[in-house]
Amino acid sequence: MANPVSSNLDVVATSISEAAPSHFILKIQSFSLLAKNSIEKYESGEFEAGGYKWKLVLYPNGNKSRNVKEHLSLYLVFADVGSLLHHSWEVHAIFRFFLLNQSKDNYLIVHDANEKDRRFHILKNQWGFDQFIPIRTFNDVSNGYLLDDICVFGAEVFVTKEIRSGKGECLSMIKDAISSKNVWKIENFSKLGSEYHESQVFFAGDQKWKIQLYPKGIRHGSGTHISMYLALADSATLMAGSKIFAEFTLRIQDQLQSRHIAGKFSHWFTASSQESGWAKFVSFAYFYLPSTGCLVKDICMVEAEVTVQAVANTM
């Protein structure tokens, strides 16, 4: 009747029970409309079992990504993936799926014959059956599974143990990364009194960034150079151990002849290393020369070009 989503589910067993599933019931009315409305996958709401959140995922015409034909596919998904990631956990559980025979008022139960627990972790948070039941068998009115276009599925999940796994990291390289530009117009530059100024927040690579400018310099550029940096604008949202690799260019535009002053660099941005740039970006002597075009009518045009090329997260 049912074939496993993974060969690790060695032997599949079925049985009949009059008891309803104790953890979750999914009733679907007008089942045929799923296919007619091109709904290839339905995810249930979350339910709790064993102190964790789960959900069912049903493919009414089979999971095409796994080349399933002529069968319904049904899976149990660990819904609280954030807890797995944050705590480096894996959760072991035994589960059973139910299908109501409405004619006989009992349930077909599909489960692992050996009652072997399954590991749910950050790299695999789903287990179940590619071929849960043949569509022809399911649709046959004499079997009682689909009556008046109504069917009822169910699940029971029993957590057997929790294991804290070792640390890990997932590096995601970004294919065809897109460069984002932001121009910051600074007016009344000569009247900037404070030590530090920053641009409005802008987005690049799904991250928030800002330009930091020190008109009187900072660190070893203090008193002689303008200092300028690119910084993460919202590093508090980064999870511990996460990092972002970005290639960036900072420019002060030459407003007269387009001979811009530019610095290019790459950096791994983290919660503890939120900025990168230059303490000596341009000397006062050069910046304030009228012929350089850096400052025209007391306006300075600053530009940042950012390309996020990779993101690494702990796991």
PDB file of N, CA, C and O in Angstrom, residues 107-152:
ATOM      1  N   TYR A 107     -10.217   3.513  11.139  1.00  0.00           N
ATOM      2  CA  TYR A 107      -9.084   4.181  10.507  1.00  0.00           C
ATOM      3  C   TYR A 107      -8.075   3.173   9.960  1.00  0.00           C
ATOM      4  O   TYR A 107      -7.718   2.200  10.642  1.00  0.00           O
ATOM      5  N   LEU A 108      -7.629   3.433   8.737  1.00  0.00           N
ATOM      6  CA  LEU A 108      -6.455   2.756   8.214  1.00  0.00           C
ATOM      7  C   LEU A 108      -5.238   3.462   8.798  1.00  0.00           C
ATOM      8  O   LEU A 108      -5.129   4.687   8.716  1.00  0.00           O
ATOM      9  N   ILE A 109      -4.320   2.713   9.405  1.00  0.00           N
ATOM     10  CA  ILE A 109      -3.106   3.287   9.987  1.00  0.00           C
ATOM     11  C   ILE A 109      -1.910   2.814   9.167  1.00  0.00           C
ATOM     12  O   ILE A 109      -1.771   1.618   8.886  1.00  0.00           O
ATOM     13  N   VAL A 110      -1.061   3.763   8.769  1.00  0.00           N
ATOM     14  CA  VAL A 110       0.163   3.460   8.015  1.00  0.00           C
ATOM     15  C   VAL A 110       1.350   3.898   8.865  1.00  0.00           C
ATOM     16  O   VAL A 110       1.414   5.042   9.314  1.00  0.00           O
ATOM     17  N   HIS A 111       2.293   2.969   9.063  1.00  0.00           N
ATOM     18  CA  HIS A 111       3.421   3.284   9.936  1.00  0.00           C
ATOM     19  C   HIS A 111       4.591   2.358   9.622  1.00  0.00           C
ATOM     20  O   HIS A 111       4.470   1.409   8.830  1.00  0.00           O
ATOM     21  N   ASP A 112       5.707   2.628  10.255  1.00  0.00           N
ATOM     22  CA  ASP A 112       6.893   1.785  10.140  1.00  0.00           C
ATOM     23  C   ASP A 112       6.655   0.511  10.946  1.00  0.00           C
ATOM     24  O   ASP A 112       6.365   0.575  12.147  1.00  0.00           O
ATOM     25  N   ALA A 113       6.813  -0.625  10.291  1.00  0.00           N
ATOM     26  CA  ALA A 113       6.529  -1.902  10.957  1.00  0.00           C
ATOM     27  C   ALA A 113       7.428  -2.140  12.156  1.00  0.00           C
ATOM     28  O   ALA A 113       7.030  -2.789  13.135  1.00  0.00           O
ATOM     29  N   ASN A 114       8.642  -1.612  12.120  1.00  0.00           N
ATOM     30  CA  ASN A 114       9.597  -1.825  13.214  1.00  0.00           C
ATOM     31  C   ASN A 114       9.482  -0.766  14.307  1.00  0.00           C
ATOM     32  O   ASN A 114      10.232  -0.802  15.284  1.00  0.00           O
ATOM     33  N   GLU A 115       8.554   0.200  14.124  1.00  0.00           N
ATOM     34  CA  GLU A 115       8.368   1.288  15.098  1.00  0.00           C
ATOM     35  C   GLU A 115       9.695   1.982  15.409  1.00  0.00           C
ATOM     36  O   GLU A 115       9.975   2.358  16.550  1.00  0.00           O
ATOM     37  N   LYS A 116      10.506   2.133  14.390  1.00  0.00           N
ATOM     38  CA  LYS A 116      11.813   2.777  14.560  1.00  0.00           C
ATOM     39  C   LYS A 116      11.639   4.294  14.559  1.00  0.00           C
ATOM     40  O   LYS A 116      10.908   4.847  13.736  1.00  0.00           O
ATOM     41  N   ASP A 117      12.320   4.942  15.495  1.00  0.00           N
ATOM     42  CA  ASP A 117      12.177   6.396  15.526  1.00  0.00           C
ATOM     43  C   ASP A 117      12.988   7.035  14.408  1.00  0.00           C
ATOM     44  O   ASP A 117      13.958   6.474  13.903  1.00  0.00           O
ATOM     45  N   ARG A 118      12.554   8.224  14.012  1.00  0.00           N
ATOM     46  CA  ARG A 118      13.178   8.970  12.921  1.00  0.00           C
ATOM     47  C   ARG A 118      13.790  10.257  13.439  1.00  0.00           C
ATOM     48  O   ARG A 118      13.242  10.910  14.314  1.00  0.00           O
ATOM     49  N   ARG A 119      14.939  10.605  12.884  1.00  0.00           N
ATOM     50  CA  ARG A 119      15.677  11.794  13.306  1.00  0.00           C
ATOM     51  C   ARG A 119      15.201  13.014  12.519  1.00  0.00           C
ATOM     52  O   ARG A 119      15.311  13.052  11.301  1.00  0.00           O
ATOM     53  N   PHE A 120      14.682  14.001  13.232  1.00  0.00           N
ATOM     54  CA  PHE A 120      14.320  15.282  12.629  1.00  0.00           C
ATOM     55  C   PHE A 120      15.379  16.300  13.049  1.00  0.00           C
ATOM     56  O   PHE A 120      15.582  16.544  14.246  1.00  0.00           O
ATOM     57  N   HIS A 121      16.058  16.872  12.085  1.00  0.00           N
ATOM     58  CA  HIS A 121      17.126  17.840  12.389  1.00  0.00           C
ATOM     59  C   HIS A 121      17.159  18.883  11.289  1.00  0.00           C
ATOM     60  O   HIS A 121      16.350  18.851  10.348  1.00  0.00           O
ATOM     61  N   ILE A 122      18.104  19.824  11.387  1.00  0.00           N
ATOM     62  CA  ILE A 122      18.097  20.985  10.505  1.00  0.00           C
ATOM     63  C   ILE A 122      18.305  20.598   9.050  1.00  0.00           C
ATOM     64  O   ILE A 122      17.837  21.274   8.136  1.00  0.00           O
ATOM     65  N   LEU A 123      18.987  19.486   8.797  1.00  0.00           N
ATOM     66  CA  LEU A 123      19.224  19.054   7.423  1.00  0.00           C
ATOM     67  C   LEU A 123      18.115  18.161   6.898  1.00  0.00           C
ATOM     68  O   LEU A 123      18.011  17.946   5.687  1.00  0.00           O
ATOM     69  N   LYS A 124      17.300  17.612   7.776  1.00  0.00           N
ATOM     70  CA  LYS A 124      16.167  16.786   7.358  1.00  0.00           C
ATOM     71  C   LYS A 124      15.050  16.937   8.384  1.00  0.00           C
ATOM     72  O   LYS A 124      15.117  16.336   9.459  1.00  0.00           O
ATOM     73  N   ASN A 125      14.062  17.724   8.046  1.00  0.00           N
ATOM     74  CA  ASN A 125      12.968  17.980   8.981  1.00  0.00           C
ATOM     75  C   ASN A 125      11.654  17.367   8.498  1.00  0.00           C
ATOM     76  O   ASN A 125      10.588  17.724   8.967  1.00  0.00           O
ATOM     77  N   GLN A 126      11.751  16.406   7.550  1.00  0.00           N
ATOM     78  CA  GLN A 126      10.538  15.805   6.987  1.00  0.00           C
ATOM     79  C   GLN A 126      10.722  14.312   6.775  1.00  0.00           C
ATOM     80  O   GLN A 126      11.742  13.857   6.266  1.00  0.00           O
ATOM     81  N   TRP A 127       9.698  13.555   7.194  1.00  0.00           N
ATOM     82  CA  TRP A 127       9.627  12.125   6.926  1.00  0.00           C
ATOM     83  C   TRP A 127       8.203  11.783   6.513  1.00  0.00           C
ATOM     84  O   TRP A 127       7.256  12.459   6.907  1.00  0.00           O
ATOM     85  N   GLY A 128       8.052  10.709   5.765  1.00  0.00           N
ATOM     86  CA  GLY A 128       6.714  10.292   5.385  1.00  0.00           C
ATOM     87  C   GLY A 128       6.722   9.297   4.256  1.00  0.00           C
ATOM     88  O   GLY A 128       7.683   8.538   4.077  1.00  0.00           O
ATOM     89  N   PHE A 129       5.648   9.320   3.454  1.00  0.00           N
ATOM     90  CA  PHE A 129       5.453   8.303   2.435  1.00  0.00           C
ATOM     91  C   PHE A 129       5.194   8.938   1.074  1.00  0.00           C
ATOM     92  O   PHE A 129       4.223   9.676   0.904  1.00  0.00           O
ATOM     93  N   ASP A 130       6.066   8.640   0.119  1.00  0.00           N
ATOM     94  CA  ASP A 130       5.830   9.085  -1.254  1.00  0.00           C
ATOM     95  C   ASP A 130       4.535   8.490  -1.782  1.00  0.00           C
ATOM     96  O   ASP A 130       3.713   9.179  -2.386  1.00  0.00           O
ATOM     97  N   GLN A 131       4.367   7.203  -1.588  1.00  0.00           N
ATOM     98  CA  GLN A 131       3.200   6.488  -2.096  1.00  0.00           C
ATOM     99  C   GLN A 131       2.334   6.058  -0.915  1.00  0.00           C
ATOM    100  O   GLN A 131       2.311   4.891  -0.526  1.00  0.00           O
ATOM    101  N   PHE A 132       1.651   7.041  -0.351  1.00  0.00           N
ATOM    102  CA  PHE A 132       0.841   6.776   0.836  1.00  0.00           C
ATOM    103  C   PHE A 132      -0.309   5.826   0.516  1.00  0.00           C
ATOM    104  O   PHE A 132      -0.578   4.857   1.242  1.00  0.00           O
ATOM    105  N   ILE A 133      -1.026   6.100  -0.573  1.00  0.00           N
ATOM    106  CA  ILE A 133      -2.128   5.232  -1.001  1.00  0.00           C
ATOM    107  C   ILE A 133      -2.362   5.478  -2.490  1.00  0.00           C
ATOM    108  O   ILE A 133      -2.265   6.623  -2.955  1.00  0.00           O
ATOM    109  N   PRO A 134      -2.644   4.432  -3.271  1.00  0.00           N
ATOM    110  CA  PRO A 134      -2.948   4.650  -4.695  1.00  0.00           C
ATOM    111  C   PRO A 134      -4.180   5.538  -4.854  1.00  0.00           C
ATOM    112  O   PRO A 134      -5.167   5.397  -4.115  1.00  0.00           O
ATOM    113  N   ILE A 135      -4.122   6.446  -5.806  1.00  0.00           N
ATOM    114  CA  ILE A 135      -5.247   7.356  -6.037  1.00  0.00           C
ATOM    115  C   ILE A 135      -6.505   6.572  -6.400  1.00  0.00           C
ATOM    116  O   ILE A 135      -7.609   6.912  -5.948  1.00  0.00           O
ATOM    117  N   ARG A 136      -6.359   5.516  -7.170  1.00  0.00           N
ATOM    118  CA  ARG A 136      -7.522   4.710  -7.551  1.00  0.00           C
ATOM    119  C   ARG A 136      -8.169   4.088  -6.317  1.00  0.00           C
ATOM    120  O   ARG A 136      -9.401   4.094  -6.186  1.00  0.00           O
ATOM    121  N   THR A 137      -7.355   3.569  -5.410  1.00  0.00           N
ATOM    122  CA  THR A 137      -7.894   2.992  -4.173  1.00  0.00           C
ATOM    123  C   THR A 137      -8.567   4.053  -3.325  1.00  0.00           C
ATOM    124  O   THR A 137      -9.641   3.842  -2.755  1.00  0.00           O
ATOM    125  N   PHE A 138      -7.943   5.204  -3.237  1.00  0.00           N
ATOM    126  CA  PHE A 138      -8.486   6.311  -2.442  1.00  0.00           C
ATOM    127  C   PHE A 138      -9.828   6.778  -2.986  1.00  0.00           C
ATOM    128  O   PHE A 138     -10.770   7.068  -2.229  1.00  0.00           O
ATOM    129  N   ASN A 139      -9.941   6.846  -4.324  1.00  0.00           N
ATOM    130  CA  ASN A 139     -11.158   7.367  -4.946  1.00  0.00           C
ATOM    131  C   ASN A 139     -12.290   6.348  -5.002  1.00  0.00           C
ATOM    132  O   ASN A 139     -13.455   6.736  -5.219  1.00  0.00           O
ATOM    133  N   ASP A 140     -11.980   5.076  -4.829  1.00  0.00           N
ATOM    134  CA  ASP A 140     -12.994   4.023  -4.908  1.00  0.00           C
ATOM    135  C   ASP A 140     -13.977   4.179  -3.731  1.00  0.00           C
ATOM    136  O   ASP A 140     -13.613   4.002  -2.565  1.00  0.00           O
ATOM    137  N   VAL A 141     -15.223   4.493  -4.045  1.00  0.00           N
ATOM    138  CA  VAL A 141     -16.232   4.750  -3.010  1.00  0.00           C
ATOM    139  C   VAL A 141     -16.403   3.547  -2.093  1.00  0.00           C
ATOM    140  O   VAL A 141     -16.677   3.703  -0.884  1.00  0.00           O
ATOM    141  N   SER A 142     -16.221   2.342  -2.614  1.00  0.00           N
ATOM    142  CA  SER A 142     -16.422   1.141  -1.804  1.00  0.00           C
ATOM    143  C   SER A 142     -15.414   1.025  -0.660  1.00  0.00           C
ATOM    144  O   SER A 142     -15.655   0.310   0.318  1.00  0.00           O
ATOM    145  N   ASN A 143     -14.294   1.751  -0.759  1.00  0.00           N
ATOM    146  CA  ASN A 143     -13.295   1.722   0.317  1.00  0.00           C
ATOM    147  C   ASN A 143     -13.610   2.715   1.430  1.00  0.00           C
ATOM    148  O   ASN A 143     -13.037   2.637   2.519  1.00  0.00           O
ATOM    149  N   GLY A 144     -14.465   3.662   1.171  1.00  0.00           N
ATOM    150  CA  GLY A 144     -14.925   4.576   2.209  1.00  0.00           C
ATOM    151  C   GLY A 144     -13.989   5.706   2.563  1.00  0.00           C
ATOM    152  O   GLY A 144     -14.256   6.454   3.510  1.00  0.00           O
ATOM    153  N   TYR A 145     -12.904   5.866   1.815  1.00  0.00           N
ATOM    154  CA  TYR A 145     -11.930   6.916   2.158  1.00  0.00           C
ATOM    155  C   TYR A 145     -12.370   8.293   1.656  1.00  0.00           C
ATOM    156  O   TYR A 145     -12.089   9.308   2.291  1.00  0.00           O
ATOM    157  N   LEU A 146     -13.055   8.324   0.525  1.00  0.00           N
ATOM    158  CA  LEU A 146     -13.516   9.586  -0.061  1.00  0.00           C
ATOM    159  C   LEU A 146     -15.007   9.444  -0.364  1.00  0.00           C
ATOM    160  O   LEU A 146     -15.406   8.815  -1.335  1.00  0.00           O
ATOM    161  N   LEU A 147     -15.813  10.050   0.510  1.00  0.00           N
ATOM    162  CA  LEU A 147     -17.262  10.008   0.352  1.00  0.00           C
ATOM    163  C   LEU A 147     -17.802  11.429   0.294  1.00  0.00           C
ATOM    164  O   LEU A 147     -17.416  12.276   1.120  1.00  0.00           O
ATOM    165  N   ASP A 148     -18.654  11.675  -0.692  1.00  0.00           N
ATOM    166  CA  ASP A 148     -19.207  13.030  -0.883  1.00  0.00           C
ATOM    167  C   ASP A 148     -18.091  14.066  -0.998  1.00  0.00           C
ATOM    168  O   ASP A 148     -18.226  15.212  -0.550  1.00  0.00           O
ATOM    169  N   ASP A 149     -16.970  13.614  -1.580  1.00  0.00           N
ATOM    170  CA  ASP A 149     -15.798  14.478  -1.805  1.00  0.00           C
ATOM    171  C   ASP A 149     -15.182  14.965  -0.488  1.00  0.00           C
ATOM    172  O   ASP A 149     -14.566  16.032  -0.428  1.00  0.00           O
ATOM    173  N   ILE A 150     -15.375  14.181   0.569  1.00  0.00           N
ATOM    174  CA  ILE A 150     -14.825  14.519   1.888  1.00  0.00           C
ATOM    175  C   ILE A 150     -13.891  13.390   2.329  1.00  0.00           C
ATOM    176  O   ILE A 150     -14.199  12.207   2.136  1.00  0.00           O
ATOM    177  N   CYS A 151     -12.764  13.749   2.914  1.00  0.00           N
ATOM    178  CA  CYS A 151     -11.836  12.759   3.452  1.00  0.00           C
ATOM    179  C   CYS A 151     -11.233  13.281   4.749  1.00  0.00           C
ATOM    180  O   CYS A 151     -11.232  14.490   5.008  1.00  0.00           O
ATOM    181  N   VAL A 152     -10.710  12.364   5.555  1.00  0.00           N
ATOM    182  CA  VAL A 152     -10.149  12.722   6.854  1.00  0.00           C
ATOM    183  C   VAL A 152      -8.825  11.985   7.057  1.00  0.00           C
ATOM    184  O   VAL A 152      -8.781  10.757   7.010  1.00  0.00           O
TER     185      VAL A 152
END
